């Protein structure tokens, strides 16, 4: 194994394990940076792993991993932080069934500029408890057949995010948790609403039948930013939504961050949901906004938060979905009036 109590930079080296594991930071917690390297498991046995434990930071820069058995994988225990960047051919040799498995305790996996388009297995496989994983793909290639999160973790903590990724057909901006998902939608969109270089889009939020608690673990949209120029006057922030049934303000709401303190950018947080769990709920206000398409039996509503900014600058918000087995389409624009 390779341990370091200091930051360690390694370039142009091939590490081959003909037996046993390639193990990092079993004792010490120094950061390891691999540039133009190759990590190879050559034993041909299913139990062999590339593994790290403790408070590890492992950086793979234009570095590939090679497997010799379908059950081999990268595994983590402790609090591991893996960053994989700038790699056109990340996986060589035998294609593993699961790339990261098992994962225990809290781990963060970030991939930026990595081409996984040839991989169709499970990116992360989890089971049971202690599976608190944060997985981010930023500007990567991803196969449309890949499974991001396989298994049944205990709790709502695992999060997979795709930002500016490509599946061969579409740009992907998505978030997946054990409680539900938020994905880019190109058909059901607000007329005159959000658009990017591809065209009009909305955010489709889908909650599952379990792992949802409206006060603790709602499904969340991506943050929506808008510039505000008003100071010291009451304003209303509005976000348009549509779904197939009328929703109450304890089922879907807008969380807003704004600069509510004079002389400082300190954020003030406000919500359109009921003030406390004991506060009576109310229907979300209906809206007359027009959508280019709609779900079955559409109900058009809008989420609103009244606020008084004390500094000009950024206002940001996100939609929270706390109802199980629900689908909501969100126009990712905040309109301040």
Coordinates of C-alpha atoms in Angstrom, one line a residue:
X1 CA 0.0 0.0 0.0
X2 CA 1.0 3.6 -0.5
X3 CA 0.8 5.8 2.6
X4 CA 1.9 9.4 3.0
X5 CA 1.7 11.9 5.8
X6 CA 2.6 14.7 3.4
X7 CA 1.2 15.7 0.0
X8 CA 2.7 13.4 -2.6
X9 CA 2.8 14.0 -6.4
X10 CA 3.4 11.0 -8.7
X11 CA 3.7 11.3 -12.5
X12 CA 4.1 8.8 -15.3
X13 CA 4.1 5.7 -13.0
X14 CA 2.2 2.4 -13.5
X15 CA 1.2 0.6 -10.3
X16 CA 0.5 -3.1 -10.8
X17 CA -0.9 -5.3 -8.1
X18 CA -0.3 -8.9 -9.2
X19 CA -1.9 -10.0 -5.9
X20 CA -3.7 -8.1 -3.1
X21 CA -5.0 -4.6 -3.3
X22 CA -3.7 -1.2 -4.4
X23 CA -4.3 0.6 -1.1
X24 CA -3.9 4.3 -0.3
X25 CA -3.7 6.0 3.1
X26 CA -4.3 3.1 5.4
X27 CA -2.5 4.9 8.3
X28 CA -1.7 8.5 7.2
X29 CA -4.0 11.1 5.6
X30 CA -1.8 12.9 3.1
X31 CA -3.1 13.9 -0.3
X32 CA -2.0 11.8 -3.3
X33 CA -1.9 13.2 -6.8
X34 CA -1.4 10.9 -9.7
X35 CA -0.6 12.5 -13.1
X36 CA -0.4 10.5 -16.3
X37 CA -0.4 7.2 -14.4
X38 CA -2.0 3.8 -14.5
X39 CA -3.4 1.8 -11.6
X40 CA -3.8 -1.9 -12.5
X41 CA -5.4 -4.8 -10.7
X42 CA -3.8 -7.9 -12.3
X43 CA -4.6 -10.9 -10.0
X44 CA -7.8 -11.9 -11.9
X45 CA -9.7 -12.4 -8.6
X46 CA -13.0 -10.8 -7.7
X47 CA -12.0 -9.6 -4.3
X48 CA -9.1 -7.4 -5.5
X49 CA -9.6 -3.7 -5.0
X50 CA -8.2 -0.2 -5.5
X51 CA -9.0 1.1 -2.1
X52 CA -8.5 4.0 0.3
X53 CA -9.5 4.5 4.0
X54 CA -9.2 7.2 6.6
X55 CA -9.4 10.8 5.6
X56 CA -8.0 10.3 2.2
X57 CA -7.8 12.7 -0.8
X58 CA -6.9 10.9 -4.0
X59 CA -6.5 12.9 -7.3
X60 CA -6.4 11.1 -10.6
X61 CA -5.3 13.4 -13.5
X62 CA -5.2 11.7 -16.9
X63 CA -4.9 8.5 -15.0
X64 CA -6.5 5.2 -15.9
X65 CA -7.5 2.2 -13.9
X66 CA -7.4 -1.4 -15.1
X67 CA -9.3 -4.4 -13.9
X68 CA -8.9 -8.1 -14.6
X69 CA -12.2 -9.4 -13.1
X70 CA -15.8 -8.1 -13.4
X71 CA -16.1 -8.1 -9.6
X72 CA -13.1 -5.8 -9.0
X73 CA -13.8 -2.2 -8.2
X74 CA -12.6 1.0 -6.4
X75 CA -13.6 0.9 -2.8
X76 CA -13.6 3.4 0.0
X77 CA -13.9 3.4 3.8
X78 CA -13.6 6.2 6.2
X79 CA -14.0 9.7 4.8
X80 CA -12.6 9.5 1.3
X81 CA -12.4 12.3 -1.3
X82 CA -11.7 11.2 -4.9
X83 CA -11.2 13.7 -7.7
X84 CA -10.8 12.2 -11.2
X85 CA -10.1 14.8 -14.0
X86 CA -9.0 15.2 -17.6
X87 CA -9.0 11.5 -18.6
X88 CA -10.1 10.4 -22.0
X89 CA -9.6 6.6 -21.4
X90 CA -10.4 6.1 -17.7
X91 CA -11.2 2.3 -17.8
X92 CA -9.1 -0.3 -19.5
X93 CA -9.0 -4.1 -19.3
X94 CA -12.0 -6.0 -18.0
X95 CA -15.1 -4.0 -17.6
X96 CA -16.3 -4.2 -13.9
X97 CA -19.9 -4.7 -13.0
X98 CA -19.6 -1.8 -10.5
X99 CA -17.0 0.9 -10.6
X100 CA -17.1 2.1 -7.0
X101 CA -18.1 -0.6 -4.5
X102 CA -18.3 -1.0 -1.6
X103 CA -18.5 2.5 -0.2
X104 CA -18.8 3.0 3.6
X105 CA -19.2 6.0 5.8
X106 CA -18.9 9.4 4.1
X107 CA -17.3 9.6 0.7
X108 CA -17.1 12.3 -2.1
X109 CA -16.4 11.3 -5.7
X110 CA -16.0 14.1 -8.3
X111 CA -15.3 13.5 -12.0
X112 CA -14.5 16.4 -14.3
X113 CA -13.7 16.0 -18.0
X114 CA -13.7 12.2 -17.8
X115 CA -15.0 10.1 -20.7
X116 CA -17.2 7.2 -19.3
X117 CA -19.2 6.8 -22.5
X118 CA -17.9 3.2 -23.0
X119 CA -19.0 2.1 -19.5
X120 CA -22.5 0.6 -19.1
X121 CA -22.4 -0.9 -15.6
X122 CA -23.1 0.6 -12.1
X123 CA -21.1 3.7 -11.2
X124 CA -21.8 3.3 -7.5
X125 CA -23.2 0.1 -5.9
X126 CA -24.4 0.4 -2.3
X127 CA -26.2 -1.7 0.2
X128 CA -27.3 -1.4 3.8
X129 CA -26.2 1.4 6.1
X130 CA -23.5 4.0 6.2
X131 CA -23.7 4.8 2.5
X132 CA -23.4 8.6 2.6
X133 CA -22.1 9.3 -0.9
X134 CA -21.8 12.5 -2.9
X135 CA -21.1 11.8 -6.6
X136 CA -20.6 14.7 -9.1
X137 CA -20.0 14.4 -12.8
X138 CA -19.1 17.7 -14.3
X139 CA -18.6 18.1 -18.1
X140 CA -18.2 14.3 -18.6
X141 CA -19.4 11.8 -21.2
X142 CA -21.8 9.3 -19.7
X143 CA -23.5 6.3 -21.5
X144 CA -27.3 6.5 -21.6
X145 CA -27.2 2.9 -20.3
X146 CA -25.2 3.5 -17.2
X147 CA -26.7 3.1 -13.7
X148 CA -25.5 5.9 -11.4
X149 CA -26.6 4.6 -8.1
X150 CA -27.4 0.9 -7.7
X151 CA -28.6 -0.9 -4.6
X152 CA -30.7 0.1 -1.6
X153 CA -28.8 2.5 0.8
X154 CA -30.2 3.3 4.2
X155 CA -31.4 6.9 4.3
X156 CA -31.6 9.8 1.8
X157 CA -28.0 10.9 1.9
X158 CA -26.6 9.5 -1.3
X159 CA -26.6 12.1 -4.1
X160 CA -25.6 11.8 -7.7
X161 CA -25.4 14.9 -9.8
X162 CA -24.7 15.4 -13.6
X163 CA -23.7 18.9 -14.6
X164 CA -23.1 19.7 -18.3
X165 CA -22.6 16.1 -19.2
X166 CA -23.3 14.4 -22.5
X167 CA -25.0 11.0 -23.2
X168 CA -24.4 11.0 -26.9
X169 CA -27.7 12.8 -27.6
X170 CA -28.5 15.3 -24.9
X171 CA -26.8 17.6 -22.4
X172 CA -27.6 16.3 -18.9
X173 CA -28.2 18.4 -15.8
X174 CA -29.7 16.0 -13.3
X175 CA -29.7 15.1 -9.6
X176 CA -30.6 11.7 -8.2
X177 CA -31.2 10.7 -4.6
X178 CA -32.8 7.7 -3.0
X179 CA -35.9 9.9 -2.5
X180 CA -36.3 11.1 -6.1
X181 CA -34.8 13.0 -8.9
X182 CA -34.5 16.4 -10.6
X183 CA -33.8 16.2 -14.4
X184 CA -33.8 18.5 -17.4
X185 CA -37.2 18.6 -19.3
X186 CA -37.4 19.8 -22.9
X187 CA -41.1 19.3 -23.7
X188 CA -43.1 20.7 -20.8
X189 CA -41.7 24.2 -20.6
X190 CA -43.0 27.6 -19.7
X191 CA -43.8 29.9 -22.7
X192 CA -41.1 32.5 -22.7
X193 CA -39.4 30.8 -19.8
X194 CA -35.9 29.4 -19.2
X195 CA -33.8 28.5 -22.3
X196 CA -30.2 27.6 -23.0
X197 CA -28.2 27.1 -26.2
X198 CA -30.2 23.9 -26.9
X199 CA -33.6 25.5 -26.4
X200 CA -36.4 25.9 -23.9
X201 CA -36.2 23.7 -20.7
X202 CA -37.7 23.2 -17.3
X203 CA -36.8 21.0 -14.3
X204 CA -38.8 17.9 -13.8
X205 CA -38.9 16.9 -10.1
X206 CA -40.1 13.4 -9.3
X207 CA -40.4 12.0 -5.8
X208 CA -40.5 8.3 -4.9
X209 CA -42.9 6.6 -2.6
X210 CA -40.3 6.4 0.3
X211 CA -37.4 8.4 1.8
X212 CA -39.4 11.6 1.6
X213 CA -40.0 13.9 4.6
X214 CA -41.4 17.3 4.0
X215 CA -39.5 18.9 6.8
X216 CA -36.2 17.0 6.6
X217 CA -35.6 15.3 3.3
X218 CA -37.6 16.9 0.5
X219 CA -36.5 16.6 -3.1
X220 CA -34.6 19.8 -4.1
X221 CA -34.2 21.5 -7.5
X222 CA -30.9 23.1 -8.6
X223 CA -30.3 26.6 -7.2
X224 CA -31.8 29.4 -9.3
X225 CA -29.9 32.7 -9.3
X226 CA -31.2 36.2 -10.2
X227 CA -29.7 39.7 -9.9
X228 CA -31.6 42.1 -7.6
X229 CA -31.1 45.9 -7.7
X230 CA -33.7 47.0 -5.2
X231 CA -32.7 48.0 -1.6
X232 CA -35.0 48.5 1.4
X233 CA -38.3 47.9 -0.4
X234 CA -40.6 44.9 -0.2
X235 CA -40.4 42.6 -3.2
X236 CA -42.0 39.3 -4.2
X237 CA -40.0 36.4 -5.8
X238 CA -42.1 34.1 -8.0
X239 CA -41.4 30.7 -9.6
X240 CA -43.9 29.1 -12.0
X241 CA -44.8 25.4 -11.7
X242 CA -47.2 22.9 -13.2
X243 CA -48.3 19.4 -12.1
X244 CA -51.2 17.0 -12.5
X245 CA -52.9 18.0 -9.2
X246 CA -53.3 21.0 -7.0
X247 CA -50.5 21.1 -4.4
X248 CA -50.4 22.7 -0.9
X249 CA -47.6 24.8 0.4
X250 CA -46.4 22.0 2.7
X251 CA -46.0 19.8 -0.3
X252 CA -44.1 22.1 -2.6
X253 CA -42.5 25.5 -1.8
X254 CA -39.8 28.0 -2.7
X255 CA -36.8 28.5 -0.4
X256 CA -35.2 31.9 -1.0
X257 CA -31.8 33.3 0.0
X258 CA -31.3 37.1 -0.2
X259 CA -29.2 39.7 1.5
X260 CA -31.4 40.9 4.3
X261 CA -28.8 42.7 6.5
X262 CA -27.6 46.2 5.7
X263 CA -23.8 46.6 5.2
X264 CA -23.1 42.9 4.8
X265 CA -23.8 40.1 2.3
X266 CA -25.1 37.8 5.1
X267 CA -27.8 35.6 3.7
X268 CA -31.4 35.7 5.0
X269 CA -33.4 32.5 4.3
X270 CA -37.2 32.6 3.7
X271 CA -39.7 30.0 2.6
X272 CA -43.2 29.8 1.2
X273 CA -44.0 26.7 3.2
X274 CA -45.9 26.9 6.6
X275 CA -44.0 28.5 9.4
X276 CA -44.0 25.4 11.6
X277 CA -45.2 21.8 11.3
X278 CA -48.2 22.9 13.4
X279 CA -49.2 25.7 11.1
X280 CA -52.1 24.9 8.9
X281 CA -51.3 24.4 5.2
X282 CA -52.8 26.2 2.3
X283 CA -53.2 25.6 -1.5
X284 CA -50.3 27.1 -3.6
X285 CA -51.8 30.0 -5.5
X286 CA -53.0 29.3 -9.0
X287 CA -51.3 30.9 -12.0
X288 CA -52.4 32.1 -15.5
X289 CA -48.9 31.5 -17.0
X290 CA -48.9 29.6 -20.3
X291 CA -46.8 26.5 -20.9
X292 CA -45.7 25.0 -24.2
X293 CA -47.0 21.6 -23.2
X294 CA -48.4 20.1 -20.0
X295 CA -48.9 16.9 -18.0
X296 CA -52.2 15.2 -17.8
X297 CA -54.9 17.2 -16.0
X298 CA -52.6 20.2 -15.6
X299 CA -52.8 22.5 -12.6
X300 CA -50.8 25.7 -13.0
X301 CA -49.5 27.3 -9.8
X302 CA -46.8 29.7 -8.7
X303 CA -44.5 29.7 -5.6
X304 CA -44.0 33.2 -4.0
X305 CA -41.9 34.6 -1.2
X306 CA -42.1 38.2 0.0
X307 CA -38.8 39.6 1.1
X308 CA -37.1 43.0 1.7
X309 CA -33.5 43.1 0.5
X310 CA -31.0 45.4 2.2
X311 CA -28.3 45.1 -0.4
X312 CA -28.3 44.8 -4.2
X313 CA -26.9 41.7 -5.6
X314 CA -27.6 38.0 -5.9
X315 CA -30.9 36.4 -4.9
X316 CA -31.1 32.7 -5.2
X317 CA -33.8 30.1 -4.6
X318 CA -34.7 26.5 -5.1
X319 CA -37.9 24.5 -5.2
X320 CA -38.5 21.9 -2.5
X321 CA -40.8 18.9 -3.1
X322 CA -42.0 17.2 0.1
X323 CA -44.8 15.1 -1.3
X324 CA -44.3 11.4 -2.0
X325 CA -45.1 10.0 -5.5
X326 CA -45.4 13.4 -7.1
X327 CA -44.2 15.0 -10.3
X328 CA -43.7 18.7 -10.6
X329 CA -42.4 20.8 -13.5
X330 CA -40.5 24.0 -12.6
X331 CA -39.5 26.9 -14.7
X332 CA -36.0 27.7 -13.3
X333 CA -36.5 31.4 -13.3
X334 CA -37.1 33.7 -10.4
X335 CA -39.1 36.8 -11.3
X336 CA -38.8 39.7 -8.8
X337 CA -41.7 42.2 -8.7

